[in-house]
mmCIF file of C-alpha atoms and ligand atoms in Angstrom:
data_model
loop_
_atom_site.group_PDB
_atom_site.id
_atom_site.type_symbol
_atom_site.label_atom_id
_atom_site.label_comp_id
_atom_site.label_asym_id
_atom_site.label_seq_id
_atom_site.Cartn_x
_atom_site.Cartn_y
_atom_site.Cartn_z
ATOM 1 C CA MET A 1 19.356 -153.561 -63.938
ATOM 2 C CA VAL A 2 17.520 -153.489 -60.616
ATOM 3 C CA ASN A 3 19.351 -155.548 -57.976
ATOM 4 C CA LYS A 4 17.170 -157.603 -55.686
ATOM 5 C CA TYR A 5 17.659 -158.264 -51.975
ATOM 6 C CA ALA A 6 15.345 -159.855 -49.393
ATOM 7 C CA ILE A 7 14.746 -160.928 -45.840
ATOM 8 C CA ILE A 8 13.874 -164.581 -45.363
ATOM 9 C CA GLY A 9 12.406 -166.221 -42.249
ATOM 10 C CA PHE A 10 9.077 -166.454 -40.490
ATOM 11 C CA PRO A 11 7.472 -164.124 -39.661
ATOM 12 C CA VAL A 12 8.951 -161.293 -41.731
ATOM 13 C CA ASP A 13 5.860 -159.156 -42.262
ATOM 14 C CA HIS A 14 6.846 -156.693 -39.513
ATOM 15 C CA SER A 15 10.573 -156.619 -40.250
ATOM 16 C CA LEU A 16 12.179 -153.169 -40.275
ATOM 17 C CA SER A 17 14.907 -154.334 -42.659
ATOM 18 C CA PRO A 18 12.965 -153.585 -45.907
ATOM 19 C CA PRO A 19 12.287 -149.877 -45.193
ATOM 20 C CA MET A 20 15.793 -149.427 -43.741
ATOM 21 C CA HIS A 21 17.620 -150.940 -46.739
ATOM 22 C CA GLU A 22 15.361 -149.445 -49.409
ATOM 23 C CA ALA A 23 15.864 -145.958 -47.951
ATOM 24 C CA ALA A 24 19.619 -146.550 -48.024
ATOM 25 C CA PHE A 25 19.524 -147.693 -51.689
ATOM 26 C CA ARG A 26 17.464 -144.621 -52.652
ATOM 27 C CA ALA A 27 19.730 -142.253 -50.741
ATOM 28 C CA VAL A 28 22.817 -143.245 -52.735
ATOM 29 C CA GLY A 29 20.993 -143.673 -56.075
ATOM 30 C CA ILE A 30 21.328 -147.466 -56.290
ATOM 31 C CA GLN A 31 18.637 -149.230 -58.342
ATOM 32 C CA ALA A 32 17.643 -151.973 -55.940
ATOM 33 C CA GLU A 33 14.622 -153.534 -54.266
ATOM 34 C CA TYR A 34 14.381 -155.310 -50.912
ATOM 35 C CA HIS A 35 11.597 -157.895 -50.558
ATOM 36 C CA ARG A 36 10.016 -159.868 -47.729
ATOM 37 C CA LEU A 37 10.064 -163.613 -48.370
ATOM 38 C CA PRO A 38 8.263 -165.556 -45.631
ATOM 39 C CA LEU A 39 9.880 -169.006 -45.382
ATOM 40 C CA LYS A 40 9.483 -171.709 -42.769
ATOM 41 C CA ILE A 41 12.157 -174.327 -42.091
ATOM 42 C CA ASN A 42 10.571 -176.942 -44.372
ATOM 43 C CA GLU A 43 10.407 -174.373 -47.212
ATOM 44 C CA LEU A 44 14.036 -173.234 -46.995
ATOM 45 C CA GLY A 45 15.486 -175.431 -49.771
ATOM 46 C CA ARG A 46 12.835 -174.395 -52.279
ATOM 47 C CA GLY A 47 13.120 -170.772 -51.126
ATOM 48 C CA LEU A 48 16.859 -170.670 -51.818
ATOM 49 C CA GLU A 49 16.315 -172.165 -55.288
ATOM 50 C CA TYR A 50 13.776 -169.393 -55.950
ATOM 51 C CA LEU A 51 16.211 -166.686 -54.789
ATOM 52 C CA LYS A 52 19.048 -168.042 -56.955
ATOM 53 C CA ARG A 53 16.827 -168.584 -60.019
ATOM 54 C CA ASN A 54 15.570 -165.018 -59.748
ATOM 55 C CA ASN A 55 19.073 -163.546 -59.410
ATOM 56 C CA TYR A 56 18.793 -162.105 -55.903
ATOM 57 C CA ALA A 57 22.154 -160.471 -55.091
ATOM 58 C CA GLY A 58 21.878 -161.153 -51.369
ATOM 59 C CA TRP A 59 19.517 -161.544 -48.450
ATOM 60 C CA ASN A 60 19.167 -161.346 -44.702
ATOM 61 C CA VAL A 61 18.225 -164.413 -42.702
ATOM 62 C CA THR A 62 16.112 -164.258 -39.580
ATOM 63 C CA TYR A 63 14.287 -166.576 -37.173
ATOM 64 C CA PRO A 64 13.996 -169.594 -37.518
ATOM 65 C CA LEU A 65 16.472 -170.081 -40.387
ATOM 66 C CA LYS A 66 19.786 -168.645 -39.146
ATOM 67 C CA GLU A 67 21.186 -172.070 -38.222
ATOM 68 C CA GLU A 68 19.197 -174.185 -40.681
ATOM 69 C CA ILE A 69 20.681 -172.364 -43.676
ATOM 70 C CA LEU A 70 24.310 -173.340 -42.960
ATOM 71 C CA PRO A 71 24.433 -176.705 -44.816
ATOM 72 C CA LEU A 72 22.859 -175.081 -47.893
ATOM 73 C CA LEU A 73 25.598 -172.478 -48.396
ATOM 74 C CA ASP A 74 28.686 -172.705 -50.642
ATOM 75 C CA TYR A 75 30.914 -170.715 -48.268
ATOM 76 C CA ILE A 76 30.627 -169.595 -44.635
ATOM 77 C CA THR A 77 32.971 -167.119 -42.951
ATOM 78 C CA PRO A 78 35.027 -168.545 -40.060
ATOM 79 C CA GLU A 79 33.159 -166.203 -37.658
ATOM 80 C CA ALA A 80 29.731 -167.408 -38.798
ATOM 81 C CA LYS A 81 30.942 -171.001 -38.599
ATOM 82 C CA THR A 82 32.089 -170.453 -35.006
ATOM 83 C CA ILE A 83 28.722 -168.938 -34.094
ATOM 84 C CA GLY A 84 26.861 -171.601 -36.049
ATOM 85 C CA ALA A 85 24.481 -169.055 -37.540
ATOM 86 C CA VAL A 86 24.230 -166.821 -40.614
ATOM 87 C CA ASN A 87 22.185 -163.616 -40.857
ATOM 88 C CA THR A 88 23.534 -162.237 -44.145
ATOM 89 C CA VAL A 89 24.024 -163.902 -47.527
ATOM 90 C CA LYS A 90 25.765 -162.583 -50.628
ATOM 91 C CA VAL A 91 25.728 -164.283 -54.026
ATOM 92 C CA VAL A 92 29.010 -163.997 -55.928
ATOM 93 C CA ASP A 93 29.342 -165.668 -59.341
ATOM 94 C CA GLY A 94 26.451 -167.966 -58.458
ATOM 95 C CA LEU A 95 28.056 -169.051 -55.174
ATOM 96 C CA VAL A 96 26.056 -168.423 -52.012
ATOM 97 C CA GLN A 97 28.206 -166.995 -49.197
ATOM 98 C CA GLY A 98 27.133 -166.722 -45.545
ATOM 99 C CA PHE A 99 28.125 -164.076 -42.960
ATOM 100 C CA ASN A 100 27.044 -163.133 -39.451
ATOM 101 C CA THR A 101 26.793 -159.404 -38.660
ATOM 102 C CA ASP A 102 24.721 -159.664 -35.445
ATOM 103 C CA GLY A 103 27.614 -159.785 -32.953
ATOM 104 C CA PRO A 104 29.821 -157.290 -34.822
ATOM 105 C CA GLY A 105 26.754 -155.008 -35.176
ATOM 106 C CA PHE A 106 26.141 -155.169 -31.441
ATOM 107 C CA VAL A 107 29.776 -154.389 -30.644
ATOM 108 C CA GLN A 108 29.849 -151.527 -33.132
ATOM 109 C CA SER A 109 26.710 -150.031 -31.578
ATOM 110 C CA LEU A 110 28.724 -149.662 -28.342
ATOM 111 C CA THR A 111 32.141 -148.726 -29.720
ATOM 112 C CA GLU A 112 30.535 -145.972 -31.833
ATOM 113 C CA LYS A 113 29.398 -144.475 -28.502
ATOM 114 C CA GLY A 114 32.975 -144.513 -27.259
ATOM 115 C CA TYR A 115 32.606 -147.663 -25.126
ATOM 116 C CA SER A 116 35.740 -149.797 -24.800
ATOM 117 C CA LEU A 117 35.149 -153.493 -24.082
ATOM 118 C CA GLU A 118 38.655 -154.589 -23.210
ATOM 119 C CA GLY A 119 38.767 -156.125 -19.716
ATOM 120 C CA LYS A 120 35.119 -155.188 -19.002
ATOM 121 C CA LYS A 121 32.933 -157.495 -16.892
ATOM 122 C CA VAL A 122 29.987 -158.312 -19.112
ATOM 123 C CA VAL A 123 26.922 -160.284 -18.012
ATOM 124 C CA ILE A 124 24.739 -161.797 -20.736
ATOM 125 C CA LEU A 125 21.201 -162.843 -19.776
ATOM 126 C CA GLY A 126 20.140 -165.637 -22.141
ATOM 127 C CA ALA A 127 22.124 -168.159 -24.179
ATOM 128 C CA GLY A 128 20.183 -168.371 -27.462
ATOM 129 C CA GLY A 129 21.229 -167.379 -30.962
ATOM 130 C CA ALA A 130 21.583 -163.649 -30.315
ATOM 131 C CA ALA A 131 23.531 -164.251 -27.091
ATOM 132 C CA LYS A 132 25.881 -166.589 -28.917
ATOM 133 C CA SER A 133 26.763 -164.186 -31.722
ATOM 134 C CA ILE A 134 27.209 -161.344 -29.211
ATOM 135 C CA ALA A 135 29.350 -163.497 -26.889
ATOM 136 C CA VAL A 136 31.746 -164.447 -29.704
ATOM 137 C CA SER A 137 32.203 -160.797 -30.724
ATOM 138 C CA LEU A 138 32.634 -159.639 -27.111
ATOM 139 C CA MET A 139 35.275 -162.322 -26.600
ATOM 140 C CA ALA A 140 37.127 -161.088 -29.675
ATOM 141 C CA ASN A 141 37.098 -157.647 -28.020
ATOM 142 C CA LYS A 142 38.650 -159.073 -24.818
ATOM 143 C CA ALA A 143 35.631 -158.720 -22.519
ATOM 144 C CA LYS A 144 35.171 -161.094 -19.544
ATOM 145 C CA LEU A 145 31.829 -162.858 -19.752
ATOM 146 C CA LEU A 146 29.301 -164.292 -17.328
ATOM 147 C CA ILE A 147 26.424 -166.037 -19.132
ATOM 148 C CA LEU A 148 23.197 -166.648 -17.187
ATOM 149 C CA ASN A 149 20.320 -168.646 -18.638
ATOM 150 C CA ARG A 150 16.978 -170.195 -17.637
ATOM 151 C CA THR A 151 18.398 -173.501 -18.871
ATOM 152 C CA PRO A 152 21.852 -173.378 -17.225
ATOM 153 C CA ASP A 153 23.217 -176.225 -19.388
ATOM 154 C CA LYS A 154 22.976 -173.974 -22.435
ATOM 155 C CA ALA A 155 24.858 -171.201 -20.618
ATOM 156 C CA GLN A 156 27.531 -173.749 -19.684
ATOM 157 C CA LYS A 157 27.816 -174.937 -23.284
ATOM 158 C CA LEU A 158 28.259 -171.395 -24.569
ATOM 159 C CA ALA A 159 30.757 -170.510 -21.820
ATOM 160 C CA ARG A 160 32.773 -173.637 -22.680
ATOM 161 C CA GLN A 161 32.794 -172.649 -26.321
ATOM 162 C CA ILE A 162 34.082 -169.177 -25.458
ATOM 163 C CA THR A 163 36.856 -170.526 -23.208
ATOM 164 C CA GLY A 164 37.707 -173.072 -25.902
ATOM 165 C CA LEU A 165 38.275 -170.138 -28.249
ATOM 166 C CA GLY A 166 40.693 -168.565 -25.775
ATOM 167 C CA GLY A 167 38.250 -166.174 -24.102
ATOM 168 C CA PHE A 168 37.077 -165.842 -20.501
ATOM 169 C CA ALA A 169 33.531 -166.961 -19.655
ATOM 170 C CA ASP A 170 31.681 -168.233 -16.591
ATOM 171 C CA TRP A 171 28.058 -169.352 -16.462
ATOM 172 C CA GLY A 172 25.061 -169.853 -14.172
ATOM 173 C CA ALA A 173 21.287 -169.750 -13.774
ATOM 174 C CA LEU A 174 19.199 -166.683 -14.647
ATOM 175 C CA ALA A 175 19.234 -165.145 -11.157
ATOM 176 C CA SER A 176 20.408 -162.067 -9.246
ATOM 177 C CA GLY A 177 23.718 -162.413 -7.436
ATOM 178 C CA TYR A 178 27.108 -160.982 -6.489
ATOM 179 C CA TRP A 179 27.678 -160.075 -10.128
ATOM 180 C CA LEU A 180 25.272 -157.123 -9.913
ATOM 181 C CA ARG A 181 27.771 -155.091 -7.859
ATOM 182 C CA GLU A 182 30.624 -155.757 -10.294
ATOM 183 C CA VAL A 183 29.012 -155.722 -13.725
ATOM 184 C CA ASP A 184 30.237 -153.117 -16.237
ATOM 185 C CA LEU A 185 27.910 -154.082 -19.092
ATOM 186 C CA LEU A 186 24.647 -156.029 -18.743
ATOM 187 C CA ILE A 187 22.968 -157.408 -21.871
ATOM 188 C CA GLN A 188 19.407 -158.745 -21.875
ATOM 189 C CA THR A 189 18.974 -161.131 -24.822
ATOM 190 C CA THR A 190 15.754 -163.030 -24.007
ATOM 191 C CA PRO A 191 12.345 -162.080 -25.482
ATOM 192 C CA LEU A 192 11.074 -161.370 -21.939
ATOM 193 C CA GLY A 193 9.600 -157.890 -21.744
ATOM 194 C CA MET A 194 8.133 -157.610 -25.221
ATOM 195 C CA LYS A 195 4.629 -157.936 -23.826
ATOM 196 C CA GLY A 196 5.286 -155.582 -20.925
ATOM 197 C CA GLU A 197 5.873 -158.450 -18.494
ATOM 198 C CA GLN A 198 8.072 -158.021 -15.421
ATOM 199 C CA TYR A 199 11.588 -159.382 -15.611
ATOM 200 C CA PRO A 200 12.159 -162.510 -13.474
ATOM 201 C CA LEU A 201 15.227 -161.129 -11.669
ATOM 202 C CA SER A 202 15.758 -157.942 -9.687
ATOM 203 C CA LEU A 203 18.561 -155.506 -10.510
ATOM 204 C CA LYS A 204 18.658 -154.178 -6.928
ATOM 205 C CA GLY A 205 22.273 -153.526 -5.979
ATOM 206 C CA ILE A 206 23.523 -153.096 -9.565
ATOM 207 C CA ASN A 207 26.652 -151.021 -10.142
ATOM 208 C CA PRO A 208 25.141 -147.593 -10.977
ATOM 209 C CA GLU A 209 27.996 -146.972 -13.449
ATOM 210 C CA ALA A 210 26.990 -150.023 -15.537
ATOM 211 C CA TRP A 211 25.684 -149.756 -19.084
ATOM 212 C CA VAL A 212 22.570 -151.869 -19.611
ATOM 213 C CA VAL A 213 21.328 -153.000 -23.025
ATOM 214 C CA ASP A 214 18.068 -154.791 -23.826
ATOM 215 C CA LEU A 215 17.952 -156.299 -27.345
ATOM 216 C CA ILE A 216 14.211 -155.582 -27.372
ATOM 217 C CA TYR A 217 13.282 -152.237 -28.955
ATOM 218 C CA SER A 218 9.501 -152.443 -28.913
ATOM 219 C CA PRO A 219 8.473 -151.438 -26.328
ATOM 220 C CA GLU A 220 11.177 -148.825 -26.571
ATOM 221 C CA VAL A 221 11.911 -149.018 -22.832
ATOM 222 C CA THR A 222 11.172 -152.381 -21.227
ATOM 223 C CA GLU A 223 10.473 -152.866 -17.513
ATOM 224 C CA PHE A 224 14.025 -154.245 -17.343
ATOM 225 C CA LEU A 225 15.518 -151.014 -18.706
ATOM 226 C CA THR A 226 13.210 -148.897 -16.535
ATOM 227 C CA GLU A 227 14.525 -150.654 -13.431
ATOM 228 C CA ALA A 228 18.158 -150.279 -14.582
ATOM 229 C CA ALA A 229 17.629 -146.553 -15.190
ATOM 230 C CA SER A 230 16.089 -146.167 -11.708
ATOM 231 C CA TYR A 231 19.472 -147.254 -10.260
ATOM 232 C CA GLY A 232 21.347 -144.702 -12.359
ATOM 233 C CA CYS A 233 22.586 -147.048 -15.117
ATOM 234 C CA LYS A 234 22.952 -145.856 -18.703
ATOM 235 C CA ILE A 235 20.393 -147.720 -20.840
ATOM 236 C CA TRP A 236 20.076 -148.664 -24.529
ATOM 237 C CA ASN A 237 17.522 -150.722 -26.407
ATOM 238 C CA GLY A 238 18.179 -153.041 -29.392
ATOM 239 C CA LEU A 239 17.519 -150.568 -32.178
ATOM 240 C CA GLU A 240 21.164 -149.554 -32.523
ATOM 241 C CA MET A 241 22.209 -153.221 -32.842
ATOM 242 C CA LEU A 242 19.593 -153.644 -35.554
ATOM 243 C CA LEU A 243 20.993 -150.587 -37.327
ATOM 244 C CA TYR A 244 24.629 -151.697 -37.248
ATOM 245 C CA GLN A 245 23.977 -155.334 -38.196
ATOM 246 C CA GLY A 246 22.047 -153.967 -41.196
ATOM 247 C CA ALA A 247 24.753 -151.449 -42.045
ATOM 248 C CA LEU A 248 27.396 -154.215 -41.993
ATOM 249 C CA ALA A 249 25.208 -156.391 -44.259
ATOM 250 C CA TRP A 250 24.805 -153.459 -46.663
ATOM 251 C CA LYS A 251 28.585 -153.017 -46.751
ATOM 252 C CA ILE A 252 29.082 -156.728 -47.502
ATOM 253 C CA TRP A 253 26.604 -156.544 -50.396
ATOM 254 C CA LEU A 254 27.753 -153.292 -51.970
ATOM 255 C CA ASP A 255 31.338 -152.930 -50.776
ATOM 256 C CA LYS A 256 30.772 -149.327 -49.741
ATOM 257 C CA ASP A 257 29.837 -147.467 -46.567
ATOM 258 C CA PRO A 258 26.068 -147.239 -46.062
ATOM 259 C CA PRO A 259 24.236 -143.961 -45.399
ATOM 260 C CA LEU A 260 23.995 -144.675 -41.678
ATOM 261 C CA GLU A 261 21.985 -141.611 -40.639
ATOM 262 C CA ILE A 262 19.294 -142.288 -43.250
ATOM 263 C CA MET A 263 19.025 -145.894 -42.034
ATOM 264 C CA ARG A 264 18.862 -144.769 -38.403
ATOM 265 C CA LYS A 265 16.129 -142.224 -39.215
ATOM 266 C CA VAL A 266 13.963 -144.868 -40.893
ATOM 267 C CA LEU A 267 14.367 -147.274 -37.989
ATOM 268 C CA TYR A 268 13.441 -144.667 -35.387
ATOM 269 C CA GLU A 269 10.430 -143.565 -37.442
ATOM 270 C CA ASN A 270 9.124 -147.140 -37.842
ATOM 271 C CA ARG A 271 10.139 -148.734 -34.555
ATOM 272 C CA ASN A 272 6.799 -149.179 -32.784
ATOM 273 C CA GLY A 273 4.453 -152.143 -32.964
ATOM 274 C CA ARG A 274 7.110 -154.607 -34.148
ATOM 275 C CA GLU A 275 6.809 -157.075 -31.310
ATOM 276 C CA LYS A 276 4.734 -159.659 -33.183
ATOM 277 C CA ASN A 277 5.592 -163.264 -32.252
ATOM 278 C CA GLY A 278 8.426 -162.283 -29.954
ATOM 279 C CA PHE A 279 11.009 -161.664 -32.666
ATOM 280 C CA GLN A 280 12.332 -158.409 -34.012
ATOM 281 C CA THR A 281 14.809 -158.118 -36.838
HETATM 282 P P1 LIG B 1 16.512 -167.804 -29.079
HETATM 283 O O1 LIG B 1 17.676 -168.387 -29.790
HETATM 284 O O2 LIG B 1 15.195 -168.508 -29.130
HETATM 285 O O3 LIG B 1 16.927 -167.649 -27.516
HETATM 286 C C1 LIG B 1 16.015 -167.186 -26.567
HETATM 287 C C2 LIG B 1 16.706 -167.062 -25.191
HETATM 288 O O4 LIG B 1 15.758 -166.490 -24.292
HETATM 289 C C3 LIG B 1 17.151 -168.383 -24.596
HETATM 290 O O5 LIG B 1 18.289 -168.193 -23.808
HETATM 291 C C4 LIG B 1 15.939 -168.751 -23.712
HETATM 292 O O6 LIG B 1 16.273 -169.549 -22.594
HETATM 293 C C5 LIG B 1 15.531 -167.371 -23.206
HETATM 294 N N1 LIG B 1 14.128 -167.339 -22.841
HETATM 295 C C6 LIG B 1 13.060 -167.426 -23.687
HETATM 296 N N2 LIG B 1 11.914 -167.363 -22.977
HETATM 297 C C7 LIG B 1 12.269 -167.249 -21.662
HETATM 298 C C8 LIG B 1 11.536 -167.146 -20.447
HETATM 299 N N3 LIG B 1 10.186 -167.153 -20.434
HETATM 300 N N4 LIG B 1 12.223 -167.033 -19.275
HETATM 301 C C9 LIG B 1 13.577 -167.028 -19.284
HETATM 302 N N5 LIG B 1 14.340 -167.122 -20.397
HETATM 303 C C10 LIG B 1 13.682 -167.226 -21.580
HETATM 304 O O7 LIG B 1 16.235 -166.320 -29.554
HETATM 305 P P2 LIG B 1 17.278 -165.235 -30.142
HETATM 306 O O8 LIG B 1 17.397 -165.370 -31.603
HETATM 307 O O9 LIG B 1 18.506 -165.303 -29.309
HETATM 308 O O10 LIG B 1 16.477 -163.868 -29.886
HETATM 309 C C11 LIG B 1 16.278 -163.425 -28.562
HETATM 310 C C12 LIG B 1 15.662 -162.011 -28.560
HETATM 311 O O11 LIG B 1 16.607 -161.083 -29.081
HETATM 312 C C13 LIG B 1 14.388 -161.877 -29.403
HETATM 313 O O12 LIG B 1 13.462 -161.074 -28.709
HETATM 314 C C14 LIG B 1 14.882 -161.169 -30.650
HETATM 315 O O13 LIG B 1 13.863 -160.393 -31.226
HETATM 316 C C15 LIG B 1 15.973 -160.278 -30.084
HETATM 317 N N6 LIG B 1 16.972 -159.896 -31.101
HETATM 318 C C16 LIG B 1 17.159 -158.582 -31.360
HETATM 319 C C17 LIG B 1 18.093 -158.192 -32.313
HETATM 320 C C18 LIG B 1 18.315 -156.736 -32.581
HETATM 321 O O14 LIG B 1 18.936 -156.418 -33.600
HETATM 322 N N7 LIG B 1 17.881 -155.849 -31.733
HETATM 323 C C19 LIG B 1 18.834 -159.169 -33.007
HETATM 324 C C20 LIG B 1 18.626 -160.515 -32.719
HETATM 325 C C21 LIG B 1 17.683 -160.872 -31.759
HETATM 326 P P3 LIG B 1 16.274 -171.169 -22.676
HETATM 327 O O15 LIG B 1 17.600 -171.565 -23.241
HETATM 328 O O16 LIG B 1 16.088 -171.575 -21.249
HETATM 329 O O17 LIG B 1 15.125 -171.562 -23.557
#
């Protein structure tokens, strides 16, 4: 039997998940297909019925459905419930189970490089869905967070949630400040920079020892990362997060370690021109 998997959301036509997962299935000799299923919010209920009726074994969930899907699931992991978003679904005995691998994938992309988060001063730019899942995972790894957002109320809400969970988090507006000198890890989670636009805050004065990550991977090096590199910081784009969130999803589906290097190779070969509509997954 050929197992079926999919990515649901809108748009999904430029998603890198299908080539990444299909290459991984092929590499280990698993008979499986991975489809693109474009679904808007008002089509989600019917879409899930279609997936269940056609015996899909699991699927990834992307913009704009990560939060909308929660009430339609039979089980949600405590972590995904805390985040309020699901990016991976597995069907077990007809029951639809929801997981979130975005934050753990981000953390793994750093720890695999030997980076330890404990006690680190981390600044997150943005307070949307990606920032939230990353913040929860960073908190679990004992990092100290400062969340800065265009709409400061949202940064405050997220910071309050993190402190309510026993973590450390402060918040503020998306602006340069004292934090630049002290930051150990700076994470850019807004879509700003996908069209080559300049970032609205300057990194002048940043700690040159800081690691700087931009979740955007197309363009491969945003203006934001270019500026960080000019001050001596170590820079990474979002491709490694994409890889590890996918690898964790694969492990949830198949209960075995994925062929990580094959998945990485496919991502790096296909990475360009994926910036359509401001979302990349
Ligand atoms: P989201 O929930 O819509 O959040 C977007 C965030 O960006 C919000 O904090 C928003 O601020 C801010 N923002 C948007 N436009 C802005 C502007 N013009 N100026 C200042 N701030 C602005 O989106 P998301 O799901 O978190 O995704 C964010 C980005 O991360 C996307 O580009 C997505 O492709 C990328 N991403 C990458 C990966 C990966 O694996 N590499 C995974 C997930 C997401 P307000 O609150 O003020 O609106």
